[in-house]
Each structure stands twice: as structure tokens, then as C-alpha cells.
Amino acid sequence: MTVLYEVRDRAALITLNRPRYRNAQNSAMTYALDDAFTRAVDDPGVAVIVLAGAGDHFSAGHDIGTPERDADESFTRRAAQWWDHTDKAGADRRMARELEVYLGMCRRWREIPKPSIAMVQGACVAGGLMLAWVCDLIVAADDAFFADPVLRMGIPGVEYFAHPWVAGPRFAREMLFTGDRFSAQRAYEVGMVNRVVPRERLADETFALAGRIATMPPFGLALAKRAVNLCEDQMGLRAGMDSVFGLHHVAHAHNAETSADSLGGMDAAAMKKAAR
């Protein structure tokens, strides 16, 4: 199973379960994750959602090269912002898929009415950032590291472009312009994560926080979450994200015309080699 689900007290623990591939996100995982979020929202016994990654890493991002990469497969669409991508070509194909499995899904998860906490260890890279950022809070282990290195592909950031809102404009530029990794402590300093804890205490600290939140009135929590999301949107998050999604696809189209593929010829091995 690509995603595991269990309930601990009043917290639903949703675990990305492709540790062999550092929890790289193929479509099967993405749709299973959507099912798990829906299950947690519909369960009246769940007050808080904890999102975790199995193994040493939270998530190394989108699956761009494992044997189980399934970008050409069709799934029952939930975000449904565009038509199915599998019988389309060119920019239509790329945009249709990414509106569904990346931007559309992430927006659904950000807007669910129950508070969510990302419990992050090891790598949280590119698409991994998107999964952490849709959560309301982030608790990071002291071994966690973060990066959005997709500028190496000639692409101006991941599809769910929340960088200036979650880390501030200046650090967002540094993150994007260098593609370098940054530590959990640095992420805490710029306000991107809420807490940094020893690796061996990560689960205990995260579930203690979830338990504290779970004592609050559920409707009040839902309204407070919606209030903050609405304020972020008034600060330009949603409109900015829509605009940058267009730039993201200009970059894909440019790469497709001028290089080996829509990723600028940068496969998973090349990206890993360039990481620092």
C-alpha cells in the first residue's frame, strides 16, 4: 500500500509508504493520499490529521524516475479542474495532469476543515514541500532538510507555489535561485516550520501537539483554519499561485521545444548529483 492509515486517540496518522524511493509521489500515492484525507475528514472521531513519511525521509518529491512511475495512467479524478490527460498531447497533457494531481489536490488538502500537522524527517524536497505546506503546522526533526531545486530544470518552482507566503519573499528567492538544501533550524528561523525537535522525539512531540489541538471545539477549529486560509488568499496566495502555475507550464513547454524533454533533460539521477 502506498499510503497507510491509522487512528491514534483522536488523531488520524496518514503515512506515505514508499520508503524504498524516499516516498517519491507517483499518482497512485497521490490518489491514495486523497482517499486518506477524505476518510479522516469524514470520521467524527478524528479531530486532527498527522501526515508522515515511512522510513528515513518524509518525501523526496514527485516521482520522475522510479519503476512505478505512472504519469501515463488514468485515475478517477477528484480535483476535476480539467479533463483526463491520458488521451491528450503536448502542453494540454502536462497541464491537465498537473492541475489535477499537484495544484488541484494540494488545494483540496489545504482547505479541509480539520487541522493537519506535517511530521517531517530527512528529505522534504520539491513535491515534498508541497505536502508539508498544505498542512497547517509543521514539526520537523533536527535531521530534516528542505529544498526546491527545480530551477535546475529551468522551472521556477514547484506547482503549489507557496514559497513567498511560507518563508517570506527574500528567503523564497534564495531557496529558488540556489536550489540548495536548508536545515530544519533555518526553516524554523524563517517561519516555515513551527517546531524543531530531536529525531527520536519527533512522533512524541507531534502527537502531543495534536492531542492539545484535539481538545479544542471542532467547529471552532474549522472556522479558525478557514479564517487564516482566507487571510492568506487575501494576501495573494491563491492568485499568485495561479499566475506562477502558468509560468511553470511555460517552462515545461520551453524545455520540450529546446531540450530532451519537458524537464530540461534533468532526470532523478542528475537532480540528485546536483544537490548540495
Short mmCIF file of C-alpha atoms in Angstrom, two decimals:
data_model
loop_
_atom_site.label_atom_id
_atom_site.label_comp_id
_atom_site.label_asym_id
_atom_site.label_seq_id
_atom_site.Cartn_x
_atom_site.Cartn_y
_atom_site.Cartn_z
CA MET A 1 0.00 0.00 0.00
CA THR A 2 1.38 3.40 -0.97
CA VAL A 3 -0.37 5.15 1.93
CA LEU A 4 -1.06 3.79 5.42
CA TYR A 5 -3.89 4.95 7.68
CA GLU A 6 -4.49 4.54 11.40
CA VAL A 7 -6.14 6.46 14.23
CA ARG A 8 -4.32 7.19 17.47
CA ASP A 9 -6.64 8.63 20.09
CA ARG A 10 -8.30 11.47 18.14
CA ALA A 11 -5.53 11.87 15.55
CA ALA A 12 -5.50 10.22 12.12
CA LEU A 13 -1.99 9.22 11.13
CA ILE A 14 -1.58 9.20 7.34
CA THR A 15 1.78 7.78 6.26
CA LEU A 16 3.38 7.97 2.83
CA ASN A 17 4.63 4.43 2.28
CA ARG A 18 7.19 4.20 -0.49
CA PRO A 19 10.33 4.28 1.70
CA ARG A 20 12.39 2.42 -0.92
CA TYR A 21 12.03 5.52 -3.13
CA ARG A 22 12.18 8.07 -0.30
CA ASN A 23 8.40 8.40 -0.60
CA ALA A 24 8.52 9.83 -4.11
CA GLN A 25 4.98 10.71 -5.14
CA ASN A 26 3.53 8.77 -8.04
CA SER A 27 -0.13 9.18 -8.96
CA ALA A 28 -1.16 6.03 -7.09
CA MET A 29 0.22 7.54 -3.90
CA THR A 30 -1.40 10.91 -4.59
CA TYR A 31 -4.88 9.44 -5.06
CA ALA A 32 -4.44 7.15 -2.06
CA LEU A 33 -3.44 10.20 -0.04
CA ASP A 34 -6.59 11.97 -1.18
CA ASP A 35 -8.65 8.97 -0.08
CA ALA A 36 -6.97 9.02 3.32
CA PHE A 37 -7.58 12.74 3.85
CA THR A 38 -11.24 12.24 2.89
CA ARG A 39 -11.56 9.32 5.31
CA ALA A 40 -10.13 11.44 8.15
CA VAL A 41 -12.43 14.37 7.38
CA ASP A 42 -15.50 12.09 7.37
CA ASP A 43 -14.60 10.33 10.65
CA PRO A 44 -16.24 12.18 13.58
CA GLY A 45 -13.76 10.51 15.93
CA VAL A 46 -10.81 12.27 14.25
CA ALA A 47 -10.02 15.81 15.36
CA VAL A 48 -6.53 16.27 13.91
CA ILE A 49 -4.62 14.79 10.96
CA VAL A 50 -0.90 13.95 11.11
CA LEU A 51 0.91 13.46 7.80
CA ALA A 52 4.12 11.42 7.96
CA GLY A 53 6.59 9.57 5.74
CA ALA A 54 7.74 5.99 6.33
CA GLY A 55 11.45 5.33 6.68
CA ASP A 56 14.28 7.83 6.80
CA HIS A 57 12.64 10.56 4.70
CA PHE A 58 9.36 12.46 4.56
CA SER A 59 9.30 12.80 0.76
CA ALA A 60 11.87 13.38 -1.96
CA GLY A 61 9.24 14.92 -4.25
CA HIS A 62 7.42 13.88 -7.40
CA ASP A 63 8.24 10.52 -8.92
CA ILE A 64 10.29 11.35 -12.00
CA GLY A 65 12.10 8.05 -12.43
CA THR A 66 11.11 5.01 -10.34
CA PRO A 67 9.91 1.74 -11.93
CA GLU A 68 6.42 2.54 -10.57
CA ARG A 69 6.13 5.95 -12.20
CA ASP A 70 2.56 6.11 -13.52
CA ALA A 71 2.24 9.53 -15.14
CA ASP A 72 0.58 7.97 -18.21
CA GLU A 73 -2.16 6.18 -16.26
CA SER A 74 -5.70 7.42 -15.77
CA PHE A 75 -7.29 7.62 -12.31
CA THR A 76 -10.77 8.66 -11.21
CA ARG A 77 -10.34 12.40 -10.90
CA ARG A 78 -11.26 14.21 -7.70
CA ALA A 79 -9.99 17.75 -8.25
CA ALA A 80 -11.56 17.73 -11.74
CA GLN A 81 -10.26 21.14 -12.80
CA TRP A 82 -9.56 19.85 -16.31
CA TRP A 83 -10.20 16.75 -18.40
CA ASP A 84 -8.29 13.47 -18.23
CA HIS A 85 -4.76 13.85 -19.56
CA THR A 86 -4.06 10.41 -20.95
CA ASP A 87 -5.55 10.92 -24.43
CA LYS A 88 -4.09 14.42 -24.87
CA ALA A 89 -0.71 15.64 -26.13
CA GLY A 90 1.83 18.37 -25.50
CA ALA A 91 1.05 21.22 -23.11
CA ASP A 92 -2.58 20.06 -22.86
CA ARG A 93 -1.41 16.71 -21.46
CA ARG A 94 1.03 18.18 -18.93
CA MET A 95 -1.30 20.94 -17.76
CA ALA A 96 -4.30 18.61 -17.38
CA ARG A 97 -2.35 16.17 -15.21
CA GLU A 98 -0.65 18.78 -13.05
CA LEU A 99 -3.86 20.73 -12.46
CA GLU A 100 -5.30 17.50 -11.10
CA VAL A 101 -2.60 15.69 -9.14
CA TYR A 102 -0.49 18.64 -8.00
CA LEU A 103 -2.22 22.03 -7.80
CA GLY A 104 -5.80 20.76 -7.53
CA MET A 105 -5.13 18.03 -4.98
CA CYS A 106 -2.95 20.26 -2.81
CA ARG A 107 -5.61 22.94 -2.71
CA ARG A 108 -8.19 20.37 -1.64
CA TRP A 109 -5.96 19.23 1.22
CA ARG A 110 -5.15 22.77 2.36
CA GLU A 111 -8.86 23.56 2.60
CA ILE A 112 -10.10 20.50 4.50
CA PRO A 113 -11.81 21.61 7.73
CA LYS A 114 -9.68 19.65 10.20
CA PRO A 115 -6.26 20.86 11.40
CA SER A 116 -3.29 18.98 9.94
CA ILE A 117 0.31 18.60 11.07
CA ALA A 118 3.21 17.51 8.85
CA MET A 119 5.70 15.36 10.78
CA VAL A 120 8.92 15.74 8.79
CA GLN A 121 12.21 13.86 8.97
CA GLY A 122 15.03 13.57 6.46
CA ALA A 123 14.36 14.85 2.95
CA CYS A 124 11.46 17.20 2.25
CA VAL A 125 12.28 18.21 -1.30
CA ALA A 126 10.31 19.82 -4.16
CA GLY A 127 6.96 17.99 -4.21
CA GLY A 128 7.65 17.03 -0.59
CA LEU A 129 7.47 20.73 0.28
CA MET A 130 4.01 20.86 -1.28
CA LEU A 131 2.74 18.11 1.00
CA ALA A 132 4.21 19.77 4.10
CA TRP A 133 2.99 23.23 3.10
CA VAL A 134 -0.65 22.20 2.72
CA CYS A 135 -0.61 21.21 6.39
CA ASP A 136 -1.45 23.84 9.00
CA LEU A 137 1.58 23.13 11.17
CA ILE A 138 4.98 21.53 10.55
CA VAL A 139 7.00 19.73 13.22
CA ALA A 140 10.47 18.89 11.91
CA ALA A 141 13.11 16.54 13.23
CA ASP A 142 16.57 18.01 13.67
CA ASP A 143 17.78 15.82 10.78
CA ALA A 144 15.21 17.22 8.33
CA PHE A 145 16.32 19.21 5.32
CA PHE A 146 14.34 21.13 2.73
CA ALA A 147 14.90 22.24 -0.86
CA ASP A 148 13.15 23.27 -4.04
CA PRO A 149 15.80 22.50 -6.69
CA VAL A 150 13.56 22.52 -9.79
CA LEU A 151 15.13 25.71 -11.14
CA ARG A 152 17.87 23.34 -12.30
CA MET A 153 15.25 22.13 -14.78
CA GLY A 154 14.59 25.71 -15.86
CA ILE A 155 11.29 25.64 -13.93
CA PRO A 156 10.50 28.48 -11.47
CA GLY A 157 9.43 26.36 -8.52
CA VAL A 158 7.02 23.52 -7.77
CA GLU A 159 3.39 23.64 -8.88
CA TYR A 160 1.94 24.57 -5.48
CA PHE A 161 3.90 27.82 -5.36
CA ALA A 162 3.58 28.97 -1.75
CA HIS A 163 7.22 29.98 -1.24
CA PRO A 164 6.81 33.74 -0.53
CA TRP A 165 3.97 33.09 1.91
CA VAL A 166 5.51 30.25 3.89
CA ALA A 167 9.09 31.55 4.01
CA GLY A 168 8.95 35.25 3.10
CA PRO A 169 9.96 36.79 -0.24
CA ARG A 170 13.70 37.15 0.42
CA PHE A 171 14.27 33.62 1.59
CA ALA A 172 11.96 32.37 -1.17
CA ARG A 173 14.34 33.94 -3.67
CA GLU A 174 17.36 32.33 -2.04
CA MET A 175 15.63 28.95 -1.93
CA LEU A 176 14.75 29.14 -5.62
CA PHE A 177 17.84 30.92 -7.01
CA THR A 178 20.30 28.45 -5.41
CA GLY A 179 18.24 25.26 -5.18
CA ASP A 180 20.33 24.47 -2.10
CA ARG A 181 19.20 22.42 0.85
CA PHE A 182 18.46 24.22 4.09
CA SER A 183 18.17 22.78 7.57
CA ALA A 184 15.19 22.42 9.87
CA GLN A 185 16.70 25.12 12.08
CA ARG A 186 16.90 27.54 9.14
CA ALA A 187 13.32 26.68 8.19
CA TYR A 188 12.31 27.49 11.77
CA GLU A 189 14.17 30.81 11.67
CA VAL A 190 12.29 31.99 8.57
CA GLY A 191 8.96 30.84 9.98
CA MET A 192 8.39 27.88 7.68
CA VAL A 193 8.16 25.27 10.43
CA ASN A 194 6.65 25.53 13.90
CA ARG A 195 8.97 23.34 15.93
CA VAL A 196 12.29 21.52 15.58
CA VAL A 197 12.74 18.51 17.84
CA PRO A 198 15.27 15.68 18.25
CA ARG A 199 14.66 12.90 15.74
CA GLU A 200 13.93 10.37 18.45
CA ARG A 201 11.26 12.68 19.91
CA LEU A 202 9.54 13.54 16.63
CA ALA A 203 6.48 11.31 16.96
CA ASP A 204 6.01 12.00 20.67
CA GLU A 205 6.20 15.77 20.23
CA THR A 206 3.94 15.75 17.18
CA PHE A 207 1.22 13.67 18.81
CA ALA A 208 1.43 15.72 22.00
CA LEU A 209 0.73 18.81 19.90
CA ALA A 210 -2.08 17.01 18.08
CA GLY A 211 -3.58 15.99 21.42
CA ARG A 212 -3.55 19.57 22.66
CA ILE A 213 -5.29 20.78 19.49
CA ALA A 214 -7.85 17.97 19.73
CA THR A 215 -9.20 19.39 22.99
CA MET A 216 -10.49 22.49 21.19
CA PRO A 217 -14.07 22.71 19.80
CA PRO A 218 -14.03 21.13 16.32
CA PHE A 219 -16.27 23.72 14.68
CA GLY A 220 -14.14 26.48 16.18
CA LEU A 221 -11.01 24.82 14.80
CA ALA A 222 -12.59 24.56 11.35
CA LEU A 223 -13.59 28.23 11.40
CA ALA A 224 -10.16 29.35 12.64
CA LYS A 225 -8.45 27.35 9.92
CA ARG A 226 -10.73 28.81 7.28
CA ALA A 227 -10.13 32.31 8.66
CA VAL A 228 -6.35 32.03 8.30
CA ASN A 229 -6.67 30.49 4.83
CA LEU A 230 -8.96 33.33 3.73
CA CYS A 231 -6.46 35.89 5.01
CA GLU A 232 -3.62 34.17 3.14
CA ASP A 233 -5.73 34.28 0.00
CA GLN A 234 -6.43 37.98 0.55
CA MET A 235 -2.66 38.40 0.81
CA GLY A 236 -2.42 37.00 -2.71
CA LEU A 237 -1.60 33.34 -2.19
CA ARG A 238 -4.27 31.86 -4.46
CA ALA A 239 -3.95 34.45 -7.24
CA GLY A 240 -0.16 34.31 -7.09
CA MET A 241 -0.19 30.55 -7.25
CA ASP A 242 -2.44 30.61 -10.34
CA SER A 243 -0.10 33.07 -12.04
CA VAL A 244 3.03 31.08 -11.27
CA PHE A 245 1.37 27.85 -12.39
CA GLY A 246 1.19 29.46 -15.83
CA LEU A 247 4.90 30.32 -15.71
CA HIS A 248 5.61 26.75 -14.60
CA HIS A 249 3.99 25.46 -17.78
CA VAL A 250 5.70 28.00 -19.99
CA ALA A 251 8.93 26.48 -18.65
CA HIS A 252 7.79 22.93 -19.40
CA ALA A 253 6.81 23.94 -22.95
CA HIS A 254 10.12 25.76 -23.48
CA ASN A 255 12.05 22.71 -22.29
CA ALA A 256 10.05 20.43 -24.57
CA GLU A 257 10.96 22.60 -27.58
CA THR A 258 14.61 23.25 -26.77
CA SER A 259 15.88 20.20 -24.86
CA ALA A 260 15.42 16.46 -24.48
CA ASP A 261 12.13 16.65 -22.60
CA SER A 262 9.82 18.85 -20.52
CA LEU A 263 12.19 18.55 -17.54
CA GLY A 264 15.12 20.01 -19.41
CA GLY A 265 16.87 16.65 -19.56
CA MET A 266 17.24 16.52 -15.76
CA ASP A 267 16.25 13.06 -14.58
CA ALA A 268 16.26 11.88 -10.96
CA ALA A 269 19.94 10.88 -11.08
CA ALA A 270 21.01 14.26 -12.47
CA MET A 271 19.00 16.12 -9.85
CA LYS A 272 20.48 14.04 -7.07
CA LYS A 273 24.01 14.61 -8.38
CA ALA A 274 23.46 18.37 -8.49
CA ALA A 275 22.07 18.54 -4.92
CA ARG A 276 24.11 20.25 -2.23
#
